[in-house]
mmCIF file of C-alpha atoms in Angstrom:
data_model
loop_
_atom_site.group_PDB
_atom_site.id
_atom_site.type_symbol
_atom_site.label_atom_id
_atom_site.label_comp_id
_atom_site.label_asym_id
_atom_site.label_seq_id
_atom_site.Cartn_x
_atom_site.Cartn_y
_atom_site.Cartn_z
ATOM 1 C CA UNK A 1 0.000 0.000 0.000
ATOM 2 C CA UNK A 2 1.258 3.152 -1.134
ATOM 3 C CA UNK A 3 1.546 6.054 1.602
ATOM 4 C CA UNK A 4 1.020 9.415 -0.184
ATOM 5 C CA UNK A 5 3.323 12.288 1.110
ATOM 6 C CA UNK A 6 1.492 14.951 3.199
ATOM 7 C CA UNK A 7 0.280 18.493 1.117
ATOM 8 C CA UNK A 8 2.682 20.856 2.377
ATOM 9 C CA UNK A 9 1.328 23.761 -0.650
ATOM 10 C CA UNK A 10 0.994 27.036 0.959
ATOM 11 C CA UNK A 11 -1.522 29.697 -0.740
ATOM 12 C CA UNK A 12 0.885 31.849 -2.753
ATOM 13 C CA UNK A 13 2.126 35.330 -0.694
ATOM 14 C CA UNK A 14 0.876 38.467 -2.380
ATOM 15 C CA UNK A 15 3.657 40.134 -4.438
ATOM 16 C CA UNK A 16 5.590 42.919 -2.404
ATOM 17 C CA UNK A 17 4.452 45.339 -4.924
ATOM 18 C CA UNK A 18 0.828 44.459 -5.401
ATOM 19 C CA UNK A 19 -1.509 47.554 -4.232
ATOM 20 C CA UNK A 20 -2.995 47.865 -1.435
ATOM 21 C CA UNK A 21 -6.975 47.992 -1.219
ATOM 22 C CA UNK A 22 -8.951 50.665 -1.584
ATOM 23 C CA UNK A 23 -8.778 53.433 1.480
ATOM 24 C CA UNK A 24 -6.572 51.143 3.348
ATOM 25 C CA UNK A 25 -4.213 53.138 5.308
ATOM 26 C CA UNK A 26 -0.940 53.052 6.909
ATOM 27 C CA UNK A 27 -1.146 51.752 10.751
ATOM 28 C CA UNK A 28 -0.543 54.982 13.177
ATOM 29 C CA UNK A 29 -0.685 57.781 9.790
ATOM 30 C CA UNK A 30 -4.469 59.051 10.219
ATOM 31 C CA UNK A 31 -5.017 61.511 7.637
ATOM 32 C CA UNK A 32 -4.974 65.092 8.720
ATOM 33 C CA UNK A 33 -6.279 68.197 6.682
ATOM 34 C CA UNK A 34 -4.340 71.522 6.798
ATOM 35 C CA UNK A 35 -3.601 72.540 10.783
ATOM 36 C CA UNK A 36 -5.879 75.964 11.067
ATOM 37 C CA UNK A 37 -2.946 78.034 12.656
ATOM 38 C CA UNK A 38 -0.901 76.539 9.310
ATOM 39 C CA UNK A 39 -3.900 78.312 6.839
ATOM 40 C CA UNK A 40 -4.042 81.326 9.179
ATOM 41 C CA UNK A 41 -0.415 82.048 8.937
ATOM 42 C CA UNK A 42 -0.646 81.183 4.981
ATOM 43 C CA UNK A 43 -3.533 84.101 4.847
ATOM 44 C CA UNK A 44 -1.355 86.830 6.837
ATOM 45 C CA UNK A 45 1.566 86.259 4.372
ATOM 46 C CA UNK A 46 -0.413 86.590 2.043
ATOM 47 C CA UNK A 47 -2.232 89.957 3.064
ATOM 48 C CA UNK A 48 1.407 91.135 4.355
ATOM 49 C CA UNK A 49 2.610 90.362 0.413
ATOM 50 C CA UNK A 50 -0.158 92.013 -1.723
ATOM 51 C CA UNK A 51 0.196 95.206 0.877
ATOM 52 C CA UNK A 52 3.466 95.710 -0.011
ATOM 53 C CA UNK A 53 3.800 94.608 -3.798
ATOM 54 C CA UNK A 54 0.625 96.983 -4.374
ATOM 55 C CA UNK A 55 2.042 99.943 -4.597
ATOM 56 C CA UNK A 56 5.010 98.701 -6.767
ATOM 57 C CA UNK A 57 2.064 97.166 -9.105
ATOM 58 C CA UNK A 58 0.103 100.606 -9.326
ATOM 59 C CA UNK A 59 3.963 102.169 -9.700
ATOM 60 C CA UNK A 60 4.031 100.034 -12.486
ATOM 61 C CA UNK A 61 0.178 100.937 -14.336
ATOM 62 C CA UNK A 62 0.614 104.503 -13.748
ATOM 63 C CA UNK A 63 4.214 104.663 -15.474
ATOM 64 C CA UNK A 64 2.762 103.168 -18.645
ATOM 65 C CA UNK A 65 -0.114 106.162 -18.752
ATOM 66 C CA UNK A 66 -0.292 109.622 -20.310
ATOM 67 C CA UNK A 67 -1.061 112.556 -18.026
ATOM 68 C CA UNK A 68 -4.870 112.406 -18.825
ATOM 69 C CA UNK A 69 -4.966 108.822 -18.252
ATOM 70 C CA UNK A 70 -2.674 109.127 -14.874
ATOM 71 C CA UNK A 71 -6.138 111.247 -13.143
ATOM 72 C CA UNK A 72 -8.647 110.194 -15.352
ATOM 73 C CA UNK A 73 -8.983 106.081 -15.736
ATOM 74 C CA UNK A 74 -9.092 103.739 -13.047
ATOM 75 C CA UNK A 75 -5.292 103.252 -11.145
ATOM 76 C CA UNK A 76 -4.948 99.660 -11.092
ATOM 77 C CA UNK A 77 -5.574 98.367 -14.468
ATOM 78 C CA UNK A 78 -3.586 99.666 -17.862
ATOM 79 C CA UNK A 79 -5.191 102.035 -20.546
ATOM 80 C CA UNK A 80 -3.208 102.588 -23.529
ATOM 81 C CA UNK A 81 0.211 102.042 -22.298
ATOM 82 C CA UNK A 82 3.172 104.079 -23.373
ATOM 83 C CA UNK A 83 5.747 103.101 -21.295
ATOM 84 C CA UNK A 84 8.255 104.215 -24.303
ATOM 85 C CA UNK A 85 7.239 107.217 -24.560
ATOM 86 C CA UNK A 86 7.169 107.956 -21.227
ATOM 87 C CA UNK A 87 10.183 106.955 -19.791
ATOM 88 C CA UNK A 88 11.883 109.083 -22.850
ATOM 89 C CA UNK A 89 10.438 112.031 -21.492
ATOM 90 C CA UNK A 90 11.742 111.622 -18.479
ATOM 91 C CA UNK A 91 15.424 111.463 -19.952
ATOM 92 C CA UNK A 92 14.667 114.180 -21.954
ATOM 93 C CA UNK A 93 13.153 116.520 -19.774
ATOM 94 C CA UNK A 94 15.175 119.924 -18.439
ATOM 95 C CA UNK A 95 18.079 118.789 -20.771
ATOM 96 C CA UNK A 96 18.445 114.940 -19.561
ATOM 97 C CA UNK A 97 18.589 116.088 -15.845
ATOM 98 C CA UNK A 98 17.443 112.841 -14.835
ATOM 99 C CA UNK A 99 20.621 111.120 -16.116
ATOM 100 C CA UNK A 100 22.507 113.337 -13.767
ATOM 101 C CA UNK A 101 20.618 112.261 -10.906
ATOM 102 C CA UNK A 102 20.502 109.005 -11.743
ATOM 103 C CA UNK A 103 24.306 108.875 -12.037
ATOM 104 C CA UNK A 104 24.630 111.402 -8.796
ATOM 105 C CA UNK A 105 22.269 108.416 -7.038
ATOM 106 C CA UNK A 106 24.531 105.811 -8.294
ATOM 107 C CA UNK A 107 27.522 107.460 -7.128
ATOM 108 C CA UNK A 108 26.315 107.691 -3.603
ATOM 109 C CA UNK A 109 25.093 104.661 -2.840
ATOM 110 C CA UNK A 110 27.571 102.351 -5.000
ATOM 111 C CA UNK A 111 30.495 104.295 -3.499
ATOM 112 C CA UNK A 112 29.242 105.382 -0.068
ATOM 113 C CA UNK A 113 28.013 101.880 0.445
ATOM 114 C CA UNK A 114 31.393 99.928 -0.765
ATOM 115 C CA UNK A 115 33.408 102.241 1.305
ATOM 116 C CA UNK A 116 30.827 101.781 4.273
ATOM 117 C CA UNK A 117 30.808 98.027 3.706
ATOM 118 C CA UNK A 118 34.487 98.123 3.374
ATOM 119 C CA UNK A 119 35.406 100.149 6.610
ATOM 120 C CA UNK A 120 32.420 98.362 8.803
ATOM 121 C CA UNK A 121 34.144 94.939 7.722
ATOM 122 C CA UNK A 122 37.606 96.189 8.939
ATOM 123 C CA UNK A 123 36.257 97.714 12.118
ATOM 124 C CA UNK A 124 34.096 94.482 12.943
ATOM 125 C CA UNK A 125 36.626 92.317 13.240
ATOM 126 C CA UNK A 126 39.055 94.646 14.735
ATOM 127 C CA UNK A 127 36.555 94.492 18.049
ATOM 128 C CA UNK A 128 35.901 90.806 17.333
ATOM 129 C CA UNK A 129 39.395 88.986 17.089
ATOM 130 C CA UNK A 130 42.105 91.863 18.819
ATOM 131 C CA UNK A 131 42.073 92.541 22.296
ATOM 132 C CA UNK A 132 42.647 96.348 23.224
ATOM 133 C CA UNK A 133 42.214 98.520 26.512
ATOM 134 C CA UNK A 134 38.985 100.497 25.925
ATOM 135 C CA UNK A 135 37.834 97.660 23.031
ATOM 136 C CA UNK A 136 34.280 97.237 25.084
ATOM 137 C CA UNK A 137 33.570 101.175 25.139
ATOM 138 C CA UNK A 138 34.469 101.785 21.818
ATOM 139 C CA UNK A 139 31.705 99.240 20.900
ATOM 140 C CA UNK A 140 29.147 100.866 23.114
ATOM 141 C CA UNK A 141 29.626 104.059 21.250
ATOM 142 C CA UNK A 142 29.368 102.050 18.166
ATOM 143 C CA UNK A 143 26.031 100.663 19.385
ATOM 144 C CA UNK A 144 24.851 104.500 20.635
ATOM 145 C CA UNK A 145 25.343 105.652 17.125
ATOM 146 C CA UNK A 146 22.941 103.018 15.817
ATOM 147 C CA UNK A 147 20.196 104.730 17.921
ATOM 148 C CA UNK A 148 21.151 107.853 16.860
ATOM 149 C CA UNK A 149 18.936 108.877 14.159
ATOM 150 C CA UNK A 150 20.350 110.294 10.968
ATOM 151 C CA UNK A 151 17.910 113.300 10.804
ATOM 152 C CA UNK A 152 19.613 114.340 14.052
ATOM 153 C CA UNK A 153 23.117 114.805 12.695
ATOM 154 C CA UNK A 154 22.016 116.465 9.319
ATOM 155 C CA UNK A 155 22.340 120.007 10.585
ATOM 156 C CA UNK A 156 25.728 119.549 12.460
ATOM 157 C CA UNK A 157 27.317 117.976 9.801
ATOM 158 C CA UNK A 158 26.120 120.691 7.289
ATOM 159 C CA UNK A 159 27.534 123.206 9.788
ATOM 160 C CA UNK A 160 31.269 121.486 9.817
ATOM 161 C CA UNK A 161 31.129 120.403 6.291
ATOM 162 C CA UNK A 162 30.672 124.769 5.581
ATOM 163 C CA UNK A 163 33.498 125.790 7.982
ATOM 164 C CA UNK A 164 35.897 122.896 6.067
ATOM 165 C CA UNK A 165 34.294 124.513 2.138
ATOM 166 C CA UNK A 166 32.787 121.156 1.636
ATOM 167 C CA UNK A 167 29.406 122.085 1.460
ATOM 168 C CA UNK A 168 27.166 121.557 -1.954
ATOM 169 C CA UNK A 169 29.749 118.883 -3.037
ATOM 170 C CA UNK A 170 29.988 115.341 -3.502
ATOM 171 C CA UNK A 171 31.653 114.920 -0.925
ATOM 172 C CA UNK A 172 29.090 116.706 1.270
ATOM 173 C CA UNK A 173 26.998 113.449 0.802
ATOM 174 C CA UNK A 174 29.663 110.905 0.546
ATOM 175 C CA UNK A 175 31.575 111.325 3.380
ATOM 176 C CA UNK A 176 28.861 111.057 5.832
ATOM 177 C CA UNK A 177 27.181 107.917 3.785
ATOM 178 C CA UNK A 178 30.502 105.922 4.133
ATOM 179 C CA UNK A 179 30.062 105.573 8.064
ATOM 180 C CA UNK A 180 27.645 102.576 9.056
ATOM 181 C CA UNK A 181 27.076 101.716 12.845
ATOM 182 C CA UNK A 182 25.012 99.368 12.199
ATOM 183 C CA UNK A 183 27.288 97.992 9.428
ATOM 184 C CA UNK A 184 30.410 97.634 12.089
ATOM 185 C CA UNK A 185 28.121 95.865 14.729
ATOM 186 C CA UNK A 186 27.033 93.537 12.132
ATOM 187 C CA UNK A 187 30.344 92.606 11.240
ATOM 188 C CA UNK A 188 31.829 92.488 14.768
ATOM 189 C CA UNK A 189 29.281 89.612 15.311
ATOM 190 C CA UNK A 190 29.525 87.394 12.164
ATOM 191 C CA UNK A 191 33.176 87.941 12.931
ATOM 192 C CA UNK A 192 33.037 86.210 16.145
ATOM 193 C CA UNK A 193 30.917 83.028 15.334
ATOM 194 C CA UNK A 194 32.211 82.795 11.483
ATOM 195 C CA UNK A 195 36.319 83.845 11.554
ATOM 196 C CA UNK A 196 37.771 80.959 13.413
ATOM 197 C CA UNK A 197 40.824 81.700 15.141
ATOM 198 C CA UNK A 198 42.649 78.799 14.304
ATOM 199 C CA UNK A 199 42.267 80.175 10.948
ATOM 200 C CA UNK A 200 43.998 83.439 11.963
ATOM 201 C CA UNK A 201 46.588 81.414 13.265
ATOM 202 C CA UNK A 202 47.596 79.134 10.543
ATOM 203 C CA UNK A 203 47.715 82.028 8.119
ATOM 204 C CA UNK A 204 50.581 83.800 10.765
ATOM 205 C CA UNK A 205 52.465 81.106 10.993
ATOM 206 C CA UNK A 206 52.552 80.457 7.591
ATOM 207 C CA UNK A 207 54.275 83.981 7.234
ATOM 208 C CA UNK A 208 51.461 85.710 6.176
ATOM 209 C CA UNK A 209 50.868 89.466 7.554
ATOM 210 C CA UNK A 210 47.710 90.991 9.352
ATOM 211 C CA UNK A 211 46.461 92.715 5.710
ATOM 212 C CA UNK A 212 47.465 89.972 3.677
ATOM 213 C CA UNK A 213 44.924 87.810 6.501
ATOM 214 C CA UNK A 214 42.518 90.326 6.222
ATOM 215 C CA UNK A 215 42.224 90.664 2.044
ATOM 216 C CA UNK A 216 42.319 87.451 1.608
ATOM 217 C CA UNK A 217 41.098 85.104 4.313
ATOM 218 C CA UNK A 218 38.481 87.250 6.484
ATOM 219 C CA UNK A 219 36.606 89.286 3.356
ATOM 220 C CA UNK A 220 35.660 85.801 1.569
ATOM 221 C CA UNK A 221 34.876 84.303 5.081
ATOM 222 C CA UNK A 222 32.590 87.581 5.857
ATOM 223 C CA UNK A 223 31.242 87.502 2.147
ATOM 224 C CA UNK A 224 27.267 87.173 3.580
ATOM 225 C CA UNK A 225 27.840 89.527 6.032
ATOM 226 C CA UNK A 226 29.243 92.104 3.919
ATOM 227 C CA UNK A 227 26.564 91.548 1.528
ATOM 228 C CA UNK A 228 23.821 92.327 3.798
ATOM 229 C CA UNK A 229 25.660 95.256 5.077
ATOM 230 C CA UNK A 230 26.020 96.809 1.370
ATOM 231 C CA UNK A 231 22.668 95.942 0.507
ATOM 232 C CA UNK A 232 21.210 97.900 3.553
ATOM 233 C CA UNK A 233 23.759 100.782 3.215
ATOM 234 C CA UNK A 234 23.350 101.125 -0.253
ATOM 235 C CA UNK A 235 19.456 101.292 -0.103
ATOM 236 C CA UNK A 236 19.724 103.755 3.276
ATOM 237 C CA UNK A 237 21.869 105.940 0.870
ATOM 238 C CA UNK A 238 19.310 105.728 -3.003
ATOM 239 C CA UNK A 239 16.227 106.689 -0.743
ATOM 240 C CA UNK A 240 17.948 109.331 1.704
ATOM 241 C CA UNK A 241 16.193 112.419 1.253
ATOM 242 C CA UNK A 242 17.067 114.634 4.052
ATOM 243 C CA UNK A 243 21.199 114.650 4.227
ATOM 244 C CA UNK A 244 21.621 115.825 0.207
ATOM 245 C CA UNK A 245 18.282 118.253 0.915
ATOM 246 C CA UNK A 246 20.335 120.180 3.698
ATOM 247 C CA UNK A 247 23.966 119.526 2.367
ATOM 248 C CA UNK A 248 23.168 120.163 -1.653
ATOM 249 C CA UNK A 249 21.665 123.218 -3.521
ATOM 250 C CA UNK A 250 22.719 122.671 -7.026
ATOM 251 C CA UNK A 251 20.258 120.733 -8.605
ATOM 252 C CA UNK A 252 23.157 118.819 -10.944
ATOM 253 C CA UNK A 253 24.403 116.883 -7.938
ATOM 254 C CA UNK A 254 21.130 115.939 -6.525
ATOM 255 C CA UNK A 255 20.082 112.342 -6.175
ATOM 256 C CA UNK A 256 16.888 110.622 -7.367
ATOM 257 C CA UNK A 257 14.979 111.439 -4.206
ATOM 258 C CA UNK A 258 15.508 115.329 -4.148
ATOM 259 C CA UNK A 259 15.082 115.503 -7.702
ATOM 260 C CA UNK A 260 12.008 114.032 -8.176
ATOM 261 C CA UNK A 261 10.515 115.765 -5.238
ATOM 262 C CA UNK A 262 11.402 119.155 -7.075
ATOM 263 C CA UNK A 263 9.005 117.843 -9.973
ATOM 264 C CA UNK A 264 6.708 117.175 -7.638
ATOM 265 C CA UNK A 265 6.450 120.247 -6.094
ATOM 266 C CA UNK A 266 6.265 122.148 -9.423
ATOM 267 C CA UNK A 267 3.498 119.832 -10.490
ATOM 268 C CA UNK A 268 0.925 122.106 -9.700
ATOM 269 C CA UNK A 269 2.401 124.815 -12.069
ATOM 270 C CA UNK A 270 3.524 122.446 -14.739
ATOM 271 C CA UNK A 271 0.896 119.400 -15.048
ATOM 272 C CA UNK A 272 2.764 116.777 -17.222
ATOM 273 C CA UNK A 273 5.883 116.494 -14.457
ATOM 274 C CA UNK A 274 2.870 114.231 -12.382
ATOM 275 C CA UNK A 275 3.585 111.660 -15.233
ATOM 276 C CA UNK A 276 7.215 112.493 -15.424
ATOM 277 C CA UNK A 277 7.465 111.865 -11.467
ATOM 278 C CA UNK A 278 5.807 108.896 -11.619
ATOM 279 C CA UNK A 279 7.834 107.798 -14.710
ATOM 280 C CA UNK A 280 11.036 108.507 -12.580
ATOM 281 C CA UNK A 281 9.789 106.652 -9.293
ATOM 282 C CA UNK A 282 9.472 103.725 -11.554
ATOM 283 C CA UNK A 283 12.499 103.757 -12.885
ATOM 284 C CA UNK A 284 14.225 104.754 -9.808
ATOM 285 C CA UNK A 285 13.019 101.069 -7.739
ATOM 286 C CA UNK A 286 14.864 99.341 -10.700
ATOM 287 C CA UNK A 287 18.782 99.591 -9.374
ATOM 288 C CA UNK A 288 17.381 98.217 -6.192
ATOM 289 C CA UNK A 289 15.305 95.096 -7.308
ATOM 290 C CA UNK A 290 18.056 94.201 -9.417
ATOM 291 C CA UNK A 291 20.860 94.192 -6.782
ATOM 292 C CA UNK A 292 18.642 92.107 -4.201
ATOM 293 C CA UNK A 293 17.682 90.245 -7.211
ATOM 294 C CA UNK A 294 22.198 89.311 -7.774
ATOM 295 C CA UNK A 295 23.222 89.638 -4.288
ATOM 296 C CA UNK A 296 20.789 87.407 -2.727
ATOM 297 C CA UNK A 297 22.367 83.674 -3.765
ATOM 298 C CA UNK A 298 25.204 85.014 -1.105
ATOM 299 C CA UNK A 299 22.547 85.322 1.729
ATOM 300 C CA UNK A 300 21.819 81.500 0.565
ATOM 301 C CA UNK A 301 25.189 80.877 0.656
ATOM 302 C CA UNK A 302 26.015 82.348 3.742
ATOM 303 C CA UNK A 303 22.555 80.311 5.763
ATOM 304 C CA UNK A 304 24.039 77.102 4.264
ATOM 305 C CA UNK A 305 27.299 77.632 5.531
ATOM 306 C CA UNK A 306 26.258 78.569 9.139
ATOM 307 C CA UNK A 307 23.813 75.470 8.803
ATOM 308 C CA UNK A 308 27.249 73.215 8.301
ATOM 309 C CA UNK A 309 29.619 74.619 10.733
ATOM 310 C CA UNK A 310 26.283 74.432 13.170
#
């Protein structure tokens, strides 16, 4: 008699990659919609953004309309635009005065905020890496002209800048814009958690001197930090209004701001410079979008190299 082996067949396991049933769902994932503090704060960013990217939009419509159309068709939609035509008179107005501005604004805040970006950098790390008697109160009155506002200092520094024969020059407005507080405080901290000393000390005993460290070694290790300190000394500098207004009274060395505000003011006496000051305002946010549009890959840079060394 014949003794047939026991059935050992199994049913066949489901393939690893078979899919899983209909609203089946992971063990401990329940499925959550949106948190309501996550769509609140979504909503406020988004109220905070179209508040302040309005008025560069309606910047934007009005600079593309003629003088009629400016007062008499609705502000935040385009009617015939002639953006062209307009920005050509504003070159071409008072023989090209605008270019002077423009170049005057340029001047100002390109130079005034390199030099300023340049001196905060070597001051900064000065306080952050030497050790000095007095080092601790020289940064206090560092920090005290921070608070200081600008406005303050106008009229004494017109006063000194007259006595020296310095007064309605370029220097009037340059010297003053190449001193940043702010700038030097900046730099004194990103100094101290981003220029190690081991660094410093390698580089000396390697033969290398104190300015040859500081050209080469601590201005591409402060690159983000100088950045930021340009970027905000160079805008402080295109929109101040009040330093060239007291220092300047040729209208060939005024910057963007004063100039424009002249048109303004003789608006009511000569209609079409409400289109040309418009025109100009326009054109005069376009230097500043582009350099936070370049310069800010090195804030990137700078957050992803803190993030490492963190």
């Amino acid at each position: 008699m014949s003794v047939s082996a026991p059935r050992t067949d199994k049913p066949a396991a489901a393939p690893a990659h078979a899919p899983r049933a209909a609203g089946e769902r992971r063990a401990g994932s329940p499925r959550h919609g949106p948190k309501p503090s996550r769509i609140l704060l979504v909503a406020l960013l988004t109220v905070a953004a179209l508040y302040f990217l309005l008025p560069v939009y309606w910047l934007v419509v009005a600079s593309s309309k003629t003088s009629a159309g400016l007062f008499g068709t609705f502000g935040l939609w385009f009617s015939d635009p002639q953006w062209l035509r307009n920005m050509a008179n504003v070159f071409s107005y008072g023989d090209g005065i605008f270019w002077s501005w423009t170049w005057n604004s340029l001047l100002y805040a390109g130079v005034g905020g390199a030099l300023a970006t340049l001196l905060a950098c070597a001051a900064g790390y000065a306080l952050a890496v030497y050790r000095f008697r007095g080092r601790e109160a020289v940064f206090k009155v560092v920090l005290a002209g921070v608070l200081l506002p600008s406005t303050a200092l106008a009229l004494p520094m017109y006063l000194l800048f007259s006595k020296v024969g310095l007064a309605n020059t370029y220097w009037a407005v340059l010297i003053p814009s190449m001193v940043s507080p702010f700038g030097v405080y900046l730099c004194r901290i990103y100094a101290e958690a981003a220029v190690p000393a081991e660094m410093l000390e390698a580089a000396r005993v390697d033969g290398a001197g104190e300015w040859r460290i500081f050209g080469t070694l601590v201005l591409r290790t402060m690159t983000p930090a100088l950045v930021t300190v340009f970027l905000f000394q160079f805008v402080g500098i295109w929109n101040n209004f009040f330093l060239p207004l007291v220092m300047l009274s040729d209208d060939r060395k005024y910057p963007i701001t004063l100039g424009l505000t002249t048109w303004q003011t003789a608006a009511d006496r000569t209609p079409e410079l409400y289109q040309l000051t418009v025109g100009g305002a326009f054109l005069s946010i376009l230097p500043l979008a582009a350099a936070m549009l370049v310069l800010q890959r090195y804030w990137r840079s700078g957050l992803t190299q803190g993030s490492v060394k963190g």
